[in-house]
XYZ file of C-alpha atoms in Angstrom:
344
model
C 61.576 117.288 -40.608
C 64.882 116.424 -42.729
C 65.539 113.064 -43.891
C 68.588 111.680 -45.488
C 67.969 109.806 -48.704
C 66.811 106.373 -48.848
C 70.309 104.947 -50.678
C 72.053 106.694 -47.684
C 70.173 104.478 -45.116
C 70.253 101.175 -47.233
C 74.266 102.807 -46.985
C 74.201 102.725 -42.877
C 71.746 99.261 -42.463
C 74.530 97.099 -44.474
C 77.542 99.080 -42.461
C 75.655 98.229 -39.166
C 75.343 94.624 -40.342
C 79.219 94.391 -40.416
C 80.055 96.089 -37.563
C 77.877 94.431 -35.355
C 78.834 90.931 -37.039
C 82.921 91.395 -37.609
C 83.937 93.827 -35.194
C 81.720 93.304 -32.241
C 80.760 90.176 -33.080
C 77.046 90.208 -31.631
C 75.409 87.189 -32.533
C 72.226 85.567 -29.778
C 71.523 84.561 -27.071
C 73.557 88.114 -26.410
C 70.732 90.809 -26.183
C 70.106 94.299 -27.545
C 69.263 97.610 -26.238
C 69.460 100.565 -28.743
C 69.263 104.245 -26.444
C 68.013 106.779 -29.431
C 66.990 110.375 -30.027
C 65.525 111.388 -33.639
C 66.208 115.416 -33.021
C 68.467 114.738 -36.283
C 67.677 113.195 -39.667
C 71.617 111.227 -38.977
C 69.679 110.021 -35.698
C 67.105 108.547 -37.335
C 68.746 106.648 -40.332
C 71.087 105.345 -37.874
C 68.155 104.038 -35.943
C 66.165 103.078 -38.593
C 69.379 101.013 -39.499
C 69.831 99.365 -36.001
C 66.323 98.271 -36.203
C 66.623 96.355 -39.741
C 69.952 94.236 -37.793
C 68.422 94.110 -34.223
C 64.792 93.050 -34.987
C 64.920 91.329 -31.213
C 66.429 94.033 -29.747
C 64.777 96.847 -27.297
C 64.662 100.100 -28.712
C 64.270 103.347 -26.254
C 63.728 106.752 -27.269
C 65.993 108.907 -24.948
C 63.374 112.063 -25.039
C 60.652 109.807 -24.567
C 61.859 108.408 -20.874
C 62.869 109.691 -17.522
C 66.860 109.103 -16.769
C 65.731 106.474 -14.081
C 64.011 104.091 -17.024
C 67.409 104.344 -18.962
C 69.241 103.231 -16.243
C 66.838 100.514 -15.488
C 67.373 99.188 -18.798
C 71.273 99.657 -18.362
C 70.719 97.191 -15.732
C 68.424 94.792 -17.384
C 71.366 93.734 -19.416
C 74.301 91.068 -18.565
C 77.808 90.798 -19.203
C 78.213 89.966 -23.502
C 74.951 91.921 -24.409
C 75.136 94.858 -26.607
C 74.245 98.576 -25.913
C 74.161 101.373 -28.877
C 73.905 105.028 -27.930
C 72.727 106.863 -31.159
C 72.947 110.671 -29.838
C 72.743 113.554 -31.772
C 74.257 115.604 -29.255
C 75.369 113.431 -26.033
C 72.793 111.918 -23.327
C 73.785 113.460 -19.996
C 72.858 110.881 -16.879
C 73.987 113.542 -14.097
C 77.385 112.269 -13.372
C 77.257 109.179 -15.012
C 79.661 108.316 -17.688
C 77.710 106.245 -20.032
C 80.000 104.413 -21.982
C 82.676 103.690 -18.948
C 80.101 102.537 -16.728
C 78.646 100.054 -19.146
C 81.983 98.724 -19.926
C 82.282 98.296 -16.233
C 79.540 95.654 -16.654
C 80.617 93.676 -19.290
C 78.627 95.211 -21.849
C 79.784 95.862 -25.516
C 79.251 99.009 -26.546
C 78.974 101.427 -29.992
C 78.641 104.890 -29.163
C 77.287 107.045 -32.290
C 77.077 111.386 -30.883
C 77.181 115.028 -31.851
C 75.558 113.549 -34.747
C 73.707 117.311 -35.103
C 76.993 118.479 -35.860
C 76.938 116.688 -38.969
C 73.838 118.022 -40.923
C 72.856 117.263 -44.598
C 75.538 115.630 -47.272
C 77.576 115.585 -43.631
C 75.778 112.798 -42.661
C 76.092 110.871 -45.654
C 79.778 111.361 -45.473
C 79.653 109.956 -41.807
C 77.517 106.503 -42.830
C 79.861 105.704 -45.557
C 82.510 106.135 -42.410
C 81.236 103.292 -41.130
C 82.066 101.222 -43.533
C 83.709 98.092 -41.912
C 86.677 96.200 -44.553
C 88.827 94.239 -41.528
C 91.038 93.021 -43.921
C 91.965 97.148 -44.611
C 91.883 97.871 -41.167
C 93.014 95.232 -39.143
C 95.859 94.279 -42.024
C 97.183 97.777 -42.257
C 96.353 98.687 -38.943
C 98.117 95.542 -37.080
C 101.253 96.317 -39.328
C 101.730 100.059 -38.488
C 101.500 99.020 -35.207
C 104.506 96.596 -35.397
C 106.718 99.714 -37.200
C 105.779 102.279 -34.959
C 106.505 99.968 -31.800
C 110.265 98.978 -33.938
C 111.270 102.100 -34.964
C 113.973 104.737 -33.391
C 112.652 107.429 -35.421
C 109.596 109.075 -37.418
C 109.041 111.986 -39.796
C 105.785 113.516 -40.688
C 106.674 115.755 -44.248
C 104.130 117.935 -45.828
C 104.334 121.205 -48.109
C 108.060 122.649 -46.651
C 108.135 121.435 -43.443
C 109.022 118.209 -41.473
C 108.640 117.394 -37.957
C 111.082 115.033 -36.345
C 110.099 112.367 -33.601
C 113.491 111.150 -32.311
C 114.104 108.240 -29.837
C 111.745 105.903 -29.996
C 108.172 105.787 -29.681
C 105.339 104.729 -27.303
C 103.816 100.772 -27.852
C 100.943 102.229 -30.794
C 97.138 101.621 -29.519
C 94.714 100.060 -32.123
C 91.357 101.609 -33.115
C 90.627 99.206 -35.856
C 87.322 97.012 -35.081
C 89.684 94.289 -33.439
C 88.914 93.623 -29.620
C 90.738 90.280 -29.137
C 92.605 90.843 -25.856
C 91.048 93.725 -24.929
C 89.258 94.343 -21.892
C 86.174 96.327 -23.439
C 85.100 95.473 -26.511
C 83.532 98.314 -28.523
C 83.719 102.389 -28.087
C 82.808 105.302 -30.543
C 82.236 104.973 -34.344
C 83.120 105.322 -37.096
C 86.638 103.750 -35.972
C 90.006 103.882 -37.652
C 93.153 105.215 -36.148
C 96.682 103.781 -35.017
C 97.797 106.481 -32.125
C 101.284 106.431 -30.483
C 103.189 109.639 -29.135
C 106.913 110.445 -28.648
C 108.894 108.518 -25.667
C 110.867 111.190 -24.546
C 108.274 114.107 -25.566
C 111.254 116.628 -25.882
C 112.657 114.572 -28.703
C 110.234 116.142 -31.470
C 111.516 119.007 -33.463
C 110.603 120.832 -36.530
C 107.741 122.234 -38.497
C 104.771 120.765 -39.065
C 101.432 122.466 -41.363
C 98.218 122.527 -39.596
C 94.876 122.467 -42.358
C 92.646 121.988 -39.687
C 92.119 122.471 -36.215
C 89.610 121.503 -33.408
C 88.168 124.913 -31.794
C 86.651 125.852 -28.735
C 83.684 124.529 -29.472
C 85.128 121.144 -30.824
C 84.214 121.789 -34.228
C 86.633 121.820 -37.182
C 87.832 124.835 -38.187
C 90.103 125.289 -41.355
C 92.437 128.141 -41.667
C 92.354 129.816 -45.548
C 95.564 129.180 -45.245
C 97.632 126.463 -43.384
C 99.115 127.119 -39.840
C 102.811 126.513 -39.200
C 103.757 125.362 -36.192
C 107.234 124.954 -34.854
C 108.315 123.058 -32.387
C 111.490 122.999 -30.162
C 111.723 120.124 -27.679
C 108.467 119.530 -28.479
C 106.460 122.451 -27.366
C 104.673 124.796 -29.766
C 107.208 127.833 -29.968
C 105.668 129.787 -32.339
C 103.135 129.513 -34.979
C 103.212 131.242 -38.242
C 100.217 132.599 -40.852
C 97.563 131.740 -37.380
C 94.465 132.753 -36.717
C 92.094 135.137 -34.243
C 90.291 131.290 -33.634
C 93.823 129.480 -33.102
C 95.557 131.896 -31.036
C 92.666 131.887 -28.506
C 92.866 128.022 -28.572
C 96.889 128.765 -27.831
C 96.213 131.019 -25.208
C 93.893 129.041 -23.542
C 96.212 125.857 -22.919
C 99.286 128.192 -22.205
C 97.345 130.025 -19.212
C 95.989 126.849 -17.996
C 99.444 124.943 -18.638
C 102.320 127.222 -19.009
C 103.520 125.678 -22.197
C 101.753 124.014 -25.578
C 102.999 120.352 -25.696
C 103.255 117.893 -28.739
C 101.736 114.471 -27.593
C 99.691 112.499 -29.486
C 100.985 111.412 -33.028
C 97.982 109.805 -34.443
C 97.609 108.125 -37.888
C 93.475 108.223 -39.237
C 92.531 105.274 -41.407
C 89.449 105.718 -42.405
C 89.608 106.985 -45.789
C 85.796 108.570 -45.731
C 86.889 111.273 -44.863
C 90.497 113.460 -46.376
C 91.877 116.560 -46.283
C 89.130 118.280 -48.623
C 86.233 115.949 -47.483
C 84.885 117.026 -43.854
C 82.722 117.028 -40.913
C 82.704 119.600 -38.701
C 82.513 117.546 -35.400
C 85.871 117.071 -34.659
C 85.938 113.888 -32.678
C 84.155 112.149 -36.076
C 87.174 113.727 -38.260
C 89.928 112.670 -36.175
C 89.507 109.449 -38.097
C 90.463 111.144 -41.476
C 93.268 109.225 -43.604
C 96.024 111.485 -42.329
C 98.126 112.595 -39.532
C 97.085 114.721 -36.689
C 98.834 115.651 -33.766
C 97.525 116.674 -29.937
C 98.348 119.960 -28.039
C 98.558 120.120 -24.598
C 99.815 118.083 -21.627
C 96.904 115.942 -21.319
C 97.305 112.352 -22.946
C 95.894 109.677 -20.299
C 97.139 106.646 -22.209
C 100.994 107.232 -22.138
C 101.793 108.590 -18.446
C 104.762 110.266 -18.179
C 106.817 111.999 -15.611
C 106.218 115.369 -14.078
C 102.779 115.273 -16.026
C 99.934 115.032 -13.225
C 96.955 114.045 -14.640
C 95.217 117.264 -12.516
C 97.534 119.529 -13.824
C 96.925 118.105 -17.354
C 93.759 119.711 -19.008
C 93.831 119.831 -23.002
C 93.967 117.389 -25.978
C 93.629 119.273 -29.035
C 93.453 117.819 -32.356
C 95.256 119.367 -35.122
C 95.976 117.576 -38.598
C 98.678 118.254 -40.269
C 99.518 118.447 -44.077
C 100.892 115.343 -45.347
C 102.857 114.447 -48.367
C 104.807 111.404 -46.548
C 105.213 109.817 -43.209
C 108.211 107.530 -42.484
C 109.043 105.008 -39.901
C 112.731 104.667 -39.554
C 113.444 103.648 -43.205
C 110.136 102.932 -44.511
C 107.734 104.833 -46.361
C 104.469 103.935 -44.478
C 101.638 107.204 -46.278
C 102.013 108.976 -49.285
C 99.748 110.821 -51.557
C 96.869 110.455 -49.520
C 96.912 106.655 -48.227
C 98.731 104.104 -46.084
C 100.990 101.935 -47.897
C 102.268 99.192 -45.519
C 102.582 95.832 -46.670
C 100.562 93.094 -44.349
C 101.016 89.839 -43.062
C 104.554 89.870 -43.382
């Protein structure tokens, strides 16, 4: 059985601490209830972690129980407690959505999975993700929001291209660890990410570089060399230097959808994880300090005409090379990092 290091977990039990102190803000009489595996050595440190914060709280091994005693113990809790799923792949309930049902109760929730996607120095890379500085991300986050939401135009530059979001853009959604005046508090960690897409979707033109790209099987793949995509009223028209592994992904929305779409423009914050440092579940990298982009027509957040949500099946990440984004007149990333001034 693989273990991660001891300094890794003494790494995820002071990250828990802040997390469930700043951003969810747990504190008694609020109960506990940690839902576990340890198929994975990330499983366990994360659990082992949990257990150093929680000592109060109830701890249930996933394998170890029938689906009926999980629920049961989804129902022992009340509106404010706290549930943590720590999954190495993701617990399956027949139909039931874990984390949206639990939210339908009140509950707060932190949702760790595909943690056996992340093996070895992977997982190491993942705890110091969780890392929790709310002065970084709730400064920097709350003030990208405010540009994005003013401005009348963006540009994402990187190597030769640029890719032009014209017209306005949609009110930016926060993924920062702050959940004042939000319904749910909570969601999946490690967080970091301002997200926003184009208001009139055929108002993005250009090129844009793509260095990595979620497959298939939702695992990042990285071309040898970078994919160039460009767009025309914002559909993918053509994309140069691709791949056997990216022209099936392609194929797949275009026979499903009839077109590739360009919707989400999302910026990552957490700066764990960069263009050369990875983990190959691609929900977990999404987070990267960069830019990615969606393909496809689905995007539940921003509705938008003629897009059914039936008729809508794909959200693809891909992240784009990125020397410098800009917000109207502002230079808000550049060599690597956000640079927004906050509380101004």
């Amino acid at each position: 059985m693989d273990f991660l290091p001891s300094s890794a977990v003494a790494a995820a039990t002071a990250h828990v601490r802040d997390i469930l102190g700043i951003a969810i803000e747990h504190a008694a009489p609020a109960r506990a209830l940690v839902v576990f595996d340890t198929r994975t050595a990330l499983s366990r440190a994360l659990t082992e972690a949990y257990q150093a914060n929680l000592p109060d709280g109830r701890f249930v091994d996933f394998d170890a129980v029938t689906a009926d005693e999980v629920h049961a113990a989804f129902r022992a809790m009340v509106a404010g407690d706290l549930v943590v799923l720590i999954q190495s792949t993701n617990f399956r309930l027949e139909a039931f959505r874990i984390r949206v049902e639990l939210f339908k109760l009140g509950l707060k929730v932190v949702e760790h999975v595909h943690l056996s996607r992340m093996p070895g120095a992977q997982g190491e890379a993942y705890i110091e993700a969780l890392a929790y500085d709310p002065a970084y991300f709730r400064g920097v986050g709350h003030r990208l929001k405010a540009l994005i939401d003013g401005a009348a135009r963006a540009v994402v530059r990187g190597g030769d291209a640029e890719l032009v979001f014209e017209g306005g853009l949609e009110a930016a959604k926060l993924n920062v660890g702050d959940y004042s005046g939000m319904n749910n508090v909570g969601g999946q960690f490690p967080i970091g990410e301002v997200f926003t897409e184009a208001r009139d979707l055929e108002a993005v033109n250009g090129r844009v570089q793509v260095h990595v790209f979620g497959d298939t099987n939702y695992r990042v793949n990285r071309p040898d060399t970078p994919i160039t995509l460009i767009v025309e009223r914002g559909r993918v028209v053509e994309a140069l230097d691709s791949t056997p592994a990216f022209d099936e992904v392609l194929a797949i929305i275009r026979a499903d959808e009839g077109e590739v779409w360009v919707r989400e423009l999302g910026f990552g914050m957490n700066r764990a994880f960069t263009r050369e440092r990875r983990v190959d579940d691609i929900g977990t990298y999404e987070r990267m300090c960069g830019v990615h982009l969606s393909l496809g027509a689905k995007h539940g957040v921003y509705p938008k005409p003629g897009f059914k949500r039936k008729d809508a099946r794909y959200h693809i990440d891909v992240f784009a090379v990125t020397d410098e984004v800009w917000l109207d007149g502002v230079r808000v990333y550049r060599d690597g990092g956000w640079e927004v001034r906050t509380g101004s």
